[in-house]
mmCIF file of C-alpha atoms and ligand atoms in Angstrom:
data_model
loop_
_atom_site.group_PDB
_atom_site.id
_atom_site.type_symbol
_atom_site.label_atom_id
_atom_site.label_comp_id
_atom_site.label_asym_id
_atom_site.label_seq_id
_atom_site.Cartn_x
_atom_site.Cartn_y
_atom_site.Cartn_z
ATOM 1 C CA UNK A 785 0.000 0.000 0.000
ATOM 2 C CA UNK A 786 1.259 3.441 -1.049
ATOM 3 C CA UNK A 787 3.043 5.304 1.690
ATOM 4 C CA UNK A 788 0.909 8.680 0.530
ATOM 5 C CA UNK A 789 -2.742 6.602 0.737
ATOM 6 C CA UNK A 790 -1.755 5.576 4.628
ATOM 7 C CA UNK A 791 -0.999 9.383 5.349
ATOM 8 C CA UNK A 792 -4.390 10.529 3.851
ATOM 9 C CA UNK A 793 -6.432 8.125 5.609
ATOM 10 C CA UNK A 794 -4.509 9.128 8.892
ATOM 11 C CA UNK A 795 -5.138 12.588 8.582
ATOM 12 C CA UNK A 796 -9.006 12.034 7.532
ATOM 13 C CA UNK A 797 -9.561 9.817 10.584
ATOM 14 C CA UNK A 798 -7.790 12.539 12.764
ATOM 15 C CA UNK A 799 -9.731 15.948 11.679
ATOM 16 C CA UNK A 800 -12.996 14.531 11.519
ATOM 17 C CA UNK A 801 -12.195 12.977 14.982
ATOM 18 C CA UNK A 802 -11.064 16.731 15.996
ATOM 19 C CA UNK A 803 -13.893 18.385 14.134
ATOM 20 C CA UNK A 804 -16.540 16.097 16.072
ATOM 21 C CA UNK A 805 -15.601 17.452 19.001
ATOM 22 C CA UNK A 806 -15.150 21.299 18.589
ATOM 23 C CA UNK A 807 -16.962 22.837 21.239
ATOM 24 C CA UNK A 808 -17.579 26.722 19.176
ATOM 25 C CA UNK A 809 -16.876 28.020 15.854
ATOM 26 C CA UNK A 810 -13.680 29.189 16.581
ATOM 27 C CA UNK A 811 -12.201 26.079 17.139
ATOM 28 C CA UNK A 812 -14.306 25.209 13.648
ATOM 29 C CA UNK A 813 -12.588 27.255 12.146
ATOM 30 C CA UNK A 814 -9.114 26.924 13.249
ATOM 31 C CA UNK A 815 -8.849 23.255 12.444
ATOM 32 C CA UNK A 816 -10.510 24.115 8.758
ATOM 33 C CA UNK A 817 -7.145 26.219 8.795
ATOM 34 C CA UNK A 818 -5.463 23.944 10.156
ATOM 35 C CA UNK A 819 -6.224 21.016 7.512
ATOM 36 C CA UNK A 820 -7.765 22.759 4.608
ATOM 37 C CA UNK A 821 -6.314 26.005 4.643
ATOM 38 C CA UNK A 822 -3.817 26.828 1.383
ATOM 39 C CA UNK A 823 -0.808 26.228 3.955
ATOM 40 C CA UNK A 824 -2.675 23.215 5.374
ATOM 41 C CA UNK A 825 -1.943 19.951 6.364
ATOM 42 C CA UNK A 826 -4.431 18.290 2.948
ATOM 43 C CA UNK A 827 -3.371 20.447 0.253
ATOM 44 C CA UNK A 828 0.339 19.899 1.823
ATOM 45 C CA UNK A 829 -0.500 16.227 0.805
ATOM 46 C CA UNK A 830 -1.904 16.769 -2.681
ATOM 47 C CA UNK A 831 2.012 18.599 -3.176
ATOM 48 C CA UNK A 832 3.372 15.633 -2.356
ATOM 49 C CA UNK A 833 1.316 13.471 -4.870
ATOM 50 C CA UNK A 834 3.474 15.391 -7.924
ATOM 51 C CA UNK A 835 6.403 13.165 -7.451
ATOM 52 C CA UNK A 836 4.406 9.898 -7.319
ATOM 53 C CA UNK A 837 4.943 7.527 -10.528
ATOM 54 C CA UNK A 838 2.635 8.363 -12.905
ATOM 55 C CA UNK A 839 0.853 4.882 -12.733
ATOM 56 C CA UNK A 840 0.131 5.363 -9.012
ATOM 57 C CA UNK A 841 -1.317 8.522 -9.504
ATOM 58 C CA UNK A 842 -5.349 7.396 -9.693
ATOM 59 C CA UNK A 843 -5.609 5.636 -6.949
ATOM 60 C CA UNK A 844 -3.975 7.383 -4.890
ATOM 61 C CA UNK A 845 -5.699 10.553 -6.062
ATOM 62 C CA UNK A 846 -9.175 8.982 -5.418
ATOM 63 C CA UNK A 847 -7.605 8.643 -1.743
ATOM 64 C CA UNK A 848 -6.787 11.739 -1.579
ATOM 65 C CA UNK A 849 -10.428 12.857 -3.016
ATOM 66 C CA UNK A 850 -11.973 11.653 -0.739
ATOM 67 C CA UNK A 851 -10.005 12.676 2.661
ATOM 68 C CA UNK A 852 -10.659 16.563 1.395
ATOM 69 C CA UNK A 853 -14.730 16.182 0.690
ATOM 70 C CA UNK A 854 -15.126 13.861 4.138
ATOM 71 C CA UNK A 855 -13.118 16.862 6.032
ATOM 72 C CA UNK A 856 -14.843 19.345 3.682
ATOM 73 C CA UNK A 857 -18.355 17.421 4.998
ATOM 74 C CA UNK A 858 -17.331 17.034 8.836
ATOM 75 C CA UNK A 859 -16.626 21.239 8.808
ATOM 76 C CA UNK A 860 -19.497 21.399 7.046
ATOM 77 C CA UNK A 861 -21.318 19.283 10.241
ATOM 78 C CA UNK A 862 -19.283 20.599 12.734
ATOM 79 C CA UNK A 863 -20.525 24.399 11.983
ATOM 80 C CA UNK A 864 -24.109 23.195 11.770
ATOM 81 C CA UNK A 865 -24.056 21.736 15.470
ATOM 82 C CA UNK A 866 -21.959 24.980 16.723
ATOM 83 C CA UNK A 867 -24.163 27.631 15.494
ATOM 84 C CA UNK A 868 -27.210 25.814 15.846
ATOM 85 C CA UNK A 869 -29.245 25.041 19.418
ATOM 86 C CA UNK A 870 -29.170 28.600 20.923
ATOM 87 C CA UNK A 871 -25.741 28.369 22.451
ATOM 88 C CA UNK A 872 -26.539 25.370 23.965
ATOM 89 C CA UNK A 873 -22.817 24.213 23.624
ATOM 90 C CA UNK A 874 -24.259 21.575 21.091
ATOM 91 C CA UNK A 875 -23.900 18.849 23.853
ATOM 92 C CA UNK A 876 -26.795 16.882 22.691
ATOM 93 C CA UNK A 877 -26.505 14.346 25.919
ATOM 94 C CA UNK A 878 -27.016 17.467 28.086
ATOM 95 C CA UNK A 879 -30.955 17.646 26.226
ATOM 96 C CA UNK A 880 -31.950 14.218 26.529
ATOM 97 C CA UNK A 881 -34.050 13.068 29.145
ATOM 98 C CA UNK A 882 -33.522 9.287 29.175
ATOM 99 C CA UNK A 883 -36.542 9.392 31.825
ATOM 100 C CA UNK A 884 -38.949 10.066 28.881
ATOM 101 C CA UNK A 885 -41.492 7.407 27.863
ATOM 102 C CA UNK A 886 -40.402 6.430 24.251
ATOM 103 C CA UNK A 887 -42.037 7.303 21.204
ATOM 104 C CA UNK A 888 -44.472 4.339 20.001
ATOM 105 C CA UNK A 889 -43.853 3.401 16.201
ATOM 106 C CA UNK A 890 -46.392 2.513 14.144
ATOM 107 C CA UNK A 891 -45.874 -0.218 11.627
ATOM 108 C CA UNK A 892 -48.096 -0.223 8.446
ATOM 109 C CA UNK A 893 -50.914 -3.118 7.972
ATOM 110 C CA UNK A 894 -52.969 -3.910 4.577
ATOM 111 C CA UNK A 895 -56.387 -2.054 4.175
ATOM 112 C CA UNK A 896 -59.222 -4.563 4.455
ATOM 113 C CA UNK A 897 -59.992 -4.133 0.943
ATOM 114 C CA UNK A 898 -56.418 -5.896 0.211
ATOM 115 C CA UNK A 899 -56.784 -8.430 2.896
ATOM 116 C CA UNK A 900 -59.849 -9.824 1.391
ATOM 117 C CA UNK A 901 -58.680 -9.402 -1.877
ATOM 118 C CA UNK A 902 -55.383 -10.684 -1.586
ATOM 119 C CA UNK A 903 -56.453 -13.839 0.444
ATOM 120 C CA UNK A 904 -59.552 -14.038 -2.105
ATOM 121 C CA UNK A 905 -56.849 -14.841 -4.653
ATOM 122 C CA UNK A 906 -54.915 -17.361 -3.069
ATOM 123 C CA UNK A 907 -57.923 -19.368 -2.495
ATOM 124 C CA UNK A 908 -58.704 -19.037 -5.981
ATOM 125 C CA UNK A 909 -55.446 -20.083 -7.041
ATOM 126 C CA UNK A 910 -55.059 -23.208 -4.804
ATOM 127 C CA UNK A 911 -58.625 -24.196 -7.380
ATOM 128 C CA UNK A 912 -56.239 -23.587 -10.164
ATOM 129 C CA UNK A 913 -57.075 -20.343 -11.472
ATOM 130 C CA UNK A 914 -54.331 -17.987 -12.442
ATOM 131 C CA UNK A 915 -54.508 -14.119 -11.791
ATOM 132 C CA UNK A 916 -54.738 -11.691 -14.804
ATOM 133 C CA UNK A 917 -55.028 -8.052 -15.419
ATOM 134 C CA UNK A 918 -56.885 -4.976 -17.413
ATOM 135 C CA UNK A 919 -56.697 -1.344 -17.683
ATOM 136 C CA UNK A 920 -58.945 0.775 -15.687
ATOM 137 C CA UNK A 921 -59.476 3.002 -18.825
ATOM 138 C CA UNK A 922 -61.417 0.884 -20.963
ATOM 139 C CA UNK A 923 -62.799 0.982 -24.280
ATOM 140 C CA UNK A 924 -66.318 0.903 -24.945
ATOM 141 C CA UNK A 925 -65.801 -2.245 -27.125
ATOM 142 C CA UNK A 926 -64.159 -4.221 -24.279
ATOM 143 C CA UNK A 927 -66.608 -2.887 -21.829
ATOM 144 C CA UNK A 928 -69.933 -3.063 -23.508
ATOM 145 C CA UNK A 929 -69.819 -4.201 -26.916
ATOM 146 C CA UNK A 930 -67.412 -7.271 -27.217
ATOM 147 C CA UNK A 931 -69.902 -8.350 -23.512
ATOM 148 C CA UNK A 932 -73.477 -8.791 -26.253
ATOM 149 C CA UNK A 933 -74.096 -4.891 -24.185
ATOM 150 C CA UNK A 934 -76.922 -3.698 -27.072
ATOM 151 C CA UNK A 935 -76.633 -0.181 -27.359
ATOM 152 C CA UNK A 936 -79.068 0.614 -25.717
ATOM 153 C CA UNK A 937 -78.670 -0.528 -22.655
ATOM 154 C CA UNK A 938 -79.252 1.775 -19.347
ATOM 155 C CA UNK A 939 -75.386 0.834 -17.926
ATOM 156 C CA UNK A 940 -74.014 2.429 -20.724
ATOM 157 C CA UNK A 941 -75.746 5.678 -20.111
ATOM 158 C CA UNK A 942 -73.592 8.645 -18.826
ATOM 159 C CA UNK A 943 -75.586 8.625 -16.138
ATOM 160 C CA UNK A 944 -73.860 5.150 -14.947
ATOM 161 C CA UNK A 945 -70.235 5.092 -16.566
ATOM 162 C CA UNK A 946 -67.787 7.809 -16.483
ATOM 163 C CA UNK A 947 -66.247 9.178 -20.094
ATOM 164 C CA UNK A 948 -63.426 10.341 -21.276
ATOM 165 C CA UNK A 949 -63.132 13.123 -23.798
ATOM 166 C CA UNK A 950 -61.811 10.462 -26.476
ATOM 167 C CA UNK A 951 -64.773 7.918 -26.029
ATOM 168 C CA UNK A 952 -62.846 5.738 -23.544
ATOM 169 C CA UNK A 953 -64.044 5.265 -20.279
ATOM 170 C CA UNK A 954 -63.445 4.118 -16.997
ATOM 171 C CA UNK A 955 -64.570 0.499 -16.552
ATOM 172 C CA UNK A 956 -67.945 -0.095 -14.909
ATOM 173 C CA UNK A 957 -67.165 -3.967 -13.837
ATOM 174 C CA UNK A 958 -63.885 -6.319 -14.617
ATOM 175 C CA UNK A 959 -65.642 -8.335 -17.246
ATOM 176 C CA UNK A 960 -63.633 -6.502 -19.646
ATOM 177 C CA UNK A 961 -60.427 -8.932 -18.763
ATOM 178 C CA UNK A 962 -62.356 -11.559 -19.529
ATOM 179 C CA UNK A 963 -62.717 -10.276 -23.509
ATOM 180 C CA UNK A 964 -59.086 -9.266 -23.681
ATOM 181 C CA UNK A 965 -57.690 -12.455 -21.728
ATOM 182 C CA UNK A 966 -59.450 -14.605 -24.287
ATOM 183 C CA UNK A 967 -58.396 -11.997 -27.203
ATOM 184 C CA UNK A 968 -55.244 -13.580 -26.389
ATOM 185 C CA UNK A 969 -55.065 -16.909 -25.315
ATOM 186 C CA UNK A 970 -56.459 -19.935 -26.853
ATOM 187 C CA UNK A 971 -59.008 -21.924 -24.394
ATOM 188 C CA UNK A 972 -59.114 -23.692 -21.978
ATOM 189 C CA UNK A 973 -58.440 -21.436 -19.375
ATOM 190 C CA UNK A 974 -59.231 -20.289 -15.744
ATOM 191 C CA UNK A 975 -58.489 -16.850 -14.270
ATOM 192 C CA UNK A 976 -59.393 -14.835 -11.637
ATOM 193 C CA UNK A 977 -58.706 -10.645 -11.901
ATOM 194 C CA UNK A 978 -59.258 -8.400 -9.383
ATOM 195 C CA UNK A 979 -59.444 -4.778 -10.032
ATOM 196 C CA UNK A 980 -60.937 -1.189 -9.495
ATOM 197 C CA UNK A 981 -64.502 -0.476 -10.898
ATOM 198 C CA UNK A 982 -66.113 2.921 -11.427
ATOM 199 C CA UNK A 983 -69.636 3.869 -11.561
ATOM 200 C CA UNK A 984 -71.732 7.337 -11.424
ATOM 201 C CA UNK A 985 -73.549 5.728 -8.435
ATOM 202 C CA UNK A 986 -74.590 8.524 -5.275
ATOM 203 C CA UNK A 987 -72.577 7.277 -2.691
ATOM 204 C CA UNK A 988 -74.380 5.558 0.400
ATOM 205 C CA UNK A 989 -73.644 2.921 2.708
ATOM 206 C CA UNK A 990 -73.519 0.278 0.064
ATOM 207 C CA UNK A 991 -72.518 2.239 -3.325
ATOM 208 C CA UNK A 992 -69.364 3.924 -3.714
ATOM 209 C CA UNK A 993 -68.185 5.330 -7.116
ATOM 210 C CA UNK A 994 -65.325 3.634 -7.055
ATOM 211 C CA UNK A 995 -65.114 0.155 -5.633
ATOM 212 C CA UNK A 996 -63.158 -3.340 -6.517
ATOM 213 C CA UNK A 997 -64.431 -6.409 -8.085
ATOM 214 C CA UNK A 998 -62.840 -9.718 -8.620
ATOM 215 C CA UNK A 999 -63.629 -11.672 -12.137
ATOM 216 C CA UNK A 1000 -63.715 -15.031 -12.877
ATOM 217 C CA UNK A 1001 -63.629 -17.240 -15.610
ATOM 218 C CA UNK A 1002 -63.520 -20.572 -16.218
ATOM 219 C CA UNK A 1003 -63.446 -21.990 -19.845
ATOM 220 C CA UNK A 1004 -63.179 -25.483 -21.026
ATOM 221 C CA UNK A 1005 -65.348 -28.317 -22.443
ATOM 222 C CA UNK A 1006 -68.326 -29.211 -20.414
ATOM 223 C CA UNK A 1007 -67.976 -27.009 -17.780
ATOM 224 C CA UNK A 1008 -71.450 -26.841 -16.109
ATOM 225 C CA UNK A 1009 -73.584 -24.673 -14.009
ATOM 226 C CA UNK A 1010 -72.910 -26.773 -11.056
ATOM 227 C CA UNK A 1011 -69.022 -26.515 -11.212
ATOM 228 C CA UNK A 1012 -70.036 -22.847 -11.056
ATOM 229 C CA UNK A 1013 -71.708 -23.349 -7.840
ATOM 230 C CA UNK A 1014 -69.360 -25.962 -6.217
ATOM 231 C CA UNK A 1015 -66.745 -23.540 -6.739
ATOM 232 C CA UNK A 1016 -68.427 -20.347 -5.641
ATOM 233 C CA UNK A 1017 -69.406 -22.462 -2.374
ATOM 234 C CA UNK A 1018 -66.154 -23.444 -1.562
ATOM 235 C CA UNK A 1019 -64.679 -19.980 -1.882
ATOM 236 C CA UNK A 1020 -67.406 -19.283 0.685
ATOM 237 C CA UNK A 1021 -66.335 -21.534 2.977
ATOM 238 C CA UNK A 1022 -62.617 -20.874 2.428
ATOM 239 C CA UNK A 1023 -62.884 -17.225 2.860
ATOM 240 C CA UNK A 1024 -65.654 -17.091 5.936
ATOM 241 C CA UNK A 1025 -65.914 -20.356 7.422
ATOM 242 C CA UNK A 1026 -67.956 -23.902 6.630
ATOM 243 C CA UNK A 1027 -71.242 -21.999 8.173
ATOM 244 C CA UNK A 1028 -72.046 -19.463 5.518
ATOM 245 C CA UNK A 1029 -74.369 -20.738 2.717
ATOM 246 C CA UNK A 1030 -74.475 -19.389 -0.776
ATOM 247 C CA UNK A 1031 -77.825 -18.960 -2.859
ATOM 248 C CA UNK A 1032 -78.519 -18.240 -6.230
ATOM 249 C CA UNK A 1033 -81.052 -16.298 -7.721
ATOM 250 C CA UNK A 1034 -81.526 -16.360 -11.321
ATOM 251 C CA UNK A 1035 -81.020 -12.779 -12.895
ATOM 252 C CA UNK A 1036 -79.848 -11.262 -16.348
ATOM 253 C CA UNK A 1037 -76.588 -10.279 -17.689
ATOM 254 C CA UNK A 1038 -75.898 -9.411 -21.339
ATOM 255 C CA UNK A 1039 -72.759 -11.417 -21.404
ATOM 256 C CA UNK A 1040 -74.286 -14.585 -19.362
ATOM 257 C CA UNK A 1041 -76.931 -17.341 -20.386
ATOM 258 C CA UNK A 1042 -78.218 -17.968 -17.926
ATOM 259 C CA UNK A 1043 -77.111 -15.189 -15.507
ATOM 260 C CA UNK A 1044 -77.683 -15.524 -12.018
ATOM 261 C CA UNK A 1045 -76.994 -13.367 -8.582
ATOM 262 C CA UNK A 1046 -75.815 -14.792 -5.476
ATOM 263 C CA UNK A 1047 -75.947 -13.805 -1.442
ATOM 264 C CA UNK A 1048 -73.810 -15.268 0.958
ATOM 265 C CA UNK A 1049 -75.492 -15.847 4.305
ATOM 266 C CA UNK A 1050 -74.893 -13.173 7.199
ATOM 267 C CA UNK A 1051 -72.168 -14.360 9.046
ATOM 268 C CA UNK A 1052 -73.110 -11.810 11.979
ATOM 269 C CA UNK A 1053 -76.531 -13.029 12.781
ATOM 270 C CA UNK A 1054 -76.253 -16.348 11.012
ATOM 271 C CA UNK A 1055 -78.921 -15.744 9.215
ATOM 272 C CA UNK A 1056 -81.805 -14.515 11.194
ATOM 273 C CA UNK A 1057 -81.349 -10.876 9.975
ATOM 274 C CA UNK A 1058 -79.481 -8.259 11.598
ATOM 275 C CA UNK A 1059 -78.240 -4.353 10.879
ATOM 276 C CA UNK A 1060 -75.599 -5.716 8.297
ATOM 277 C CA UNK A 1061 -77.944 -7.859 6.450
ATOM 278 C CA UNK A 1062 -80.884 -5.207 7.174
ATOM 279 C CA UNK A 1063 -82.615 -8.114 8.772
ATOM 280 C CA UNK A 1064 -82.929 -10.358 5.423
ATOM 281 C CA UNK A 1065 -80.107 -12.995 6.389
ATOM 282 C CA UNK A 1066 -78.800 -12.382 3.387
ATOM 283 C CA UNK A 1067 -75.773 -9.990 1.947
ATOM 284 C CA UNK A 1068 -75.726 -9.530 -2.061
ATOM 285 C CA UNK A 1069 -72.217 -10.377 -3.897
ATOM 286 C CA UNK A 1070 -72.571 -9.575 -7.269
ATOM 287 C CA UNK A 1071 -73.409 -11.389 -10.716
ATOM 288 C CA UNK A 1072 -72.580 -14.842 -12.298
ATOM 289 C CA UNK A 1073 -73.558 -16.971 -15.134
ATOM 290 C CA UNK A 1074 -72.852 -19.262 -18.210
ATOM 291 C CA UNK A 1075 -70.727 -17.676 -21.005
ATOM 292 C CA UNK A 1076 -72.929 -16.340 -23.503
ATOM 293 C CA UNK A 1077 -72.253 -17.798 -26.790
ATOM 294 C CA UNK A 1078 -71.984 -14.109 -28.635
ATOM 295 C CA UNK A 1079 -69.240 -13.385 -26.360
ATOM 296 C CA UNK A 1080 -67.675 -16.552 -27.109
ATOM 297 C CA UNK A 1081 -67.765 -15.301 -30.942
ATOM 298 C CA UNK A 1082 -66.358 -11.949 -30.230
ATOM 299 C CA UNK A 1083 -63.626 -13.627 -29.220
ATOM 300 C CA UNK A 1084 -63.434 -16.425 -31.845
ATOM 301 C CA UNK A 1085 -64.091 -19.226 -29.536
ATOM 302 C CA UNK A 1086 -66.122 -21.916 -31.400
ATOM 303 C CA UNK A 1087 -68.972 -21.982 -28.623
ATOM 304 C CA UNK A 1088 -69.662 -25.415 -29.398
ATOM 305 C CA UNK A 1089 -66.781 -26.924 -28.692
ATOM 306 C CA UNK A 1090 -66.392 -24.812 -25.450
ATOM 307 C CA UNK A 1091 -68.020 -23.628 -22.232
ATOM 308 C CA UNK A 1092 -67.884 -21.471 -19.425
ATOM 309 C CA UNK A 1093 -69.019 -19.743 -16.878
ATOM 310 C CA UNK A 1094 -67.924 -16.336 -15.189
ATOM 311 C CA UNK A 1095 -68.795 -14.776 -12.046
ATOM 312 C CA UNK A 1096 -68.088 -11.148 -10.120
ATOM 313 C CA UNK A 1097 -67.513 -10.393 -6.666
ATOM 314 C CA UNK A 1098 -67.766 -7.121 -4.574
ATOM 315 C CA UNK A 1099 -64.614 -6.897 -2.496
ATOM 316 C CA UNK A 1100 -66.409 -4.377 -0.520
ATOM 317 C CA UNK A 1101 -69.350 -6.319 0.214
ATOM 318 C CA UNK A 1102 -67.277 -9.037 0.913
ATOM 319 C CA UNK A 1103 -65.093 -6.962 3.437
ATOM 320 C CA UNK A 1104 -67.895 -5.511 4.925
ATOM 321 C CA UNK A 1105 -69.391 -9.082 6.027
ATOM 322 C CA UNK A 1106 -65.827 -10.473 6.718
ATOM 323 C CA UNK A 1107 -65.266 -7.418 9.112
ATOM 324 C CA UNK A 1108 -69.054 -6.278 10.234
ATOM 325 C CA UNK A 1109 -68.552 -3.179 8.482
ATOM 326 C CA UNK A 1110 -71.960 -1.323 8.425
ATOM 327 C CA UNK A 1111 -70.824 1.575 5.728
ATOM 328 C CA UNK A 1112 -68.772 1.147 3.163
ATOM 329 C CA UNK A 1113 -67.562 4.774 3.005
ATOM 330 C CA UNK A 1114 -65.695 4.039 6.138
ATOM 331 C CA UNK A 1115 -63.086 1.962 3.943
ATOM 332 C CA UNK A 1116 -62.404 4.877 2.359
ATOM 333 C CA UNK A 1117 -62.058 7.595 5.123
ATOM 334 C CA UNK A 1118 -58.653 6.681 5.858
ATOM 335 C CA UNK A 1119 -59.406 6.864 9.262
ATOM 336 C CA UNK A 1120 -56.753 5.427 11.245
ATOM 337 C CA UNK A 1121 -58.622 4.727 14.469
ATOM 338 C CA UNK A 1122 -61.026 2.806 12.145
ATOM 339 C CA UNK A 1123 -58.355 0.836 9.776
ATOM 340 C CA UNK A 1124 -56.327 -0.290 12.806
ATOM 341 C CA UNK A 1125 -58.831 -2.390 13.531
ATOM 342 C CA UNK A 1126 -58.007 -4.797 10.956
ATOM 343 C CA UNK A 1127 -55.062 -6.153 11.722
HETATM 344 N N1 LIG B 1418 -69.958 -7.698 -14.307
HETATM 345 C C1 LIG B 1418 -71.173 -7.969 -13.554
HETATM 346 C C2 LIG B 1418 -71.436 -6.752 -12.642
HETATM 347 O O1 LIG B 1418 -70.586 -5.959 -12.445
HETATM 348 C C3 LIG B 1418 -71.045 -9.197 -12.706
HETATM 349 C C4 LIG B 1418 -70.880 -10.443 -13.509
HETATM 350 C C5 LIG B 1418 -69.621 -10.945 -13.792
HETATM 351 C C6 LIG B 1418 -71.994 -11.123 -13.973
HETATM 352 C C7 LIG B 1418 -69.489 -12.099 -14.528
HETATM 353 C C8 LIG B 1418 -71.871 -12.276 -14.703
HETATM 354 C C9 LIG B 1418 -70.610 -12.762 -14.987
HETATM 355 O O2 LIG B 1418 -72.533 -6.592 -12.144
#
């Protein structure tokens, strides 16, 4: 090791050892002076470098670097702490009362939304369904048309579904993955994709304009309405416990045939009817249903070769059973008194 490097480190270790404890800025200053000055001890040092060999010149410059900026920094430091405080002599120990209760820290936890969703998943995913993903700006086609939406229906209206200048919008429901998943990949398949939803609904304590919805959608050959409903009751169970029953209703959906709704049972009252449930036993998840053929075709499936069915889930709702939540707007108040709850 060069002779020079040794001296540079020495002298670094030894001013910024100094500097640390200088008591006022005069002593700052004379040991800048002292090491820094144009007679001082550093630039003294970079002299001597000129009669190095010329191939021992970088690295001992880089040495030599950074001795001046870390004594540049610890004046730098040292000036901050003397001038600083209100004369308080800088002696920090002299402030602290180690009597004082310490300072609780508060760690982070997941919002109830992504607890449900997030373990809503991995249930899904143990059944063998992979995750997939969509934009939130949609267009209409994916959104409406490609999902046998006539033209005229009322969820199109601007009324329901937020625009965009262009004629996109933001998506009303995650069905649109299912049109661009199977834009893209040949059948069979079976994905689940959770996202954001928007809607022009008034907010109350069951509609928000924006909420989350998890898709699903299995495709393969005789897949029936009862694999639908095995699967949809042991999510149920999974996610809530072996108690909670799931019913079906039978509904309409443009893009299902036949469509269906389904409630899971009201895990705080068990069913006899409570606040939550506003005493029906029941709380509403969303839609399901078989495939309809013309969405099958918009896609260029041959619908009779394959079938499916697809279903939608309110992560709200779901969260607000899982957790007795009576309101949905309080997931969104960012509350902490409220969210800590959760953990
Ligand atoms: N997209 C429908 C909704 O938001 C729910 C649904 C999904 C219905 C899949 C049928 C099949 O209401």
């Amino acid at each position: 090791m060069n002779e020079l490097v040794n001296k540079f480190d020495h002298i670094r270790q030894e001013a910024v050892a100094a500097l640390s404890e200088a008591r006022d800025q005069a002593a700052v200053e004379a040991l800048k002076v002292h090491y820094l000055g144009r007679k001082g001890v550093i630039p003294g040092l970079f002299r001597e470098m000129g009669g190095l060999p010329p191939q021992q010149r970088p690295q001992v410059g880089q040495t030599a670097n950074q001795c001046k900026n870390q004594v540049q920094a610890a004046v730098d430091e040292a000036l901050a702490r003397v001038t600083s405080g209100g004369g308080g002599g800088g002696d920090a120990a002299a402030e602290l009362d180690v009597t004082m209760p310490g300072r609780r820290r508060r760690i982070g936890l997941k919002h109830p939304v992504s607890q449900v969703m997030d373990d809503a998943i991995d249930i899904f995913r143990r059944m063998g369904f992979v995750a997939a993903d969509g934009p939130d700006l949609e267009t209409e086609y994916h959104n409406f048309d490609a999902l046998n939406t006539p033209a005229d229906h009322p969820s199109r209206d601007v009324q329901d579904t937020f625009y965009l200048p262009d004629g996109r919008l933001l998506r009303t429901q995650t069905s649109p993955v299912q049109v661009r998943v199977m834009e893209n990949r040949p059948p069979p398949l079976r994905i689940v994709c959770p996202g954001r939803c928007y809607r022009r609904d008034t907010p109350d304590a069951t509609h928000a304009m924006n909420f989350h919805q998890i898709e699903g959608l299995y495709v393969d050959r005789h897949v029936s309405l009862a694999d639908l409903k095995a699967t949809m009751t042991l999510f149920a169970h999974e996610l809530l416990g072996p108690r909670v029953r799931v019913r079906f209703r039978p509904h309409f959906f443009p893009f299902t045939e036949p469509s269906l709704e389904y409630d899971f049972s009201c895990i705080m009252c068990g069913g006899d009817g409570c606040r939550i449930c506003k005493n029906s036993g029941w709380l509403e998840i969303s839609g399901a249903g078989m495939v309809d053929p013309a969405v099958f075709h918009a896609v260029g499936y041959d619908s009779e070769q394959w079938t499916g069915y697809a279903f939608g889930m309110g992560v709200e709702r779901i969260a607000m059973i899982r957790y007795a939540i009576g309101d949905i707007r309080l997931l969104y108040e960012n509350d902490m008194r409220f969210l800590r709850q959760f953990n």
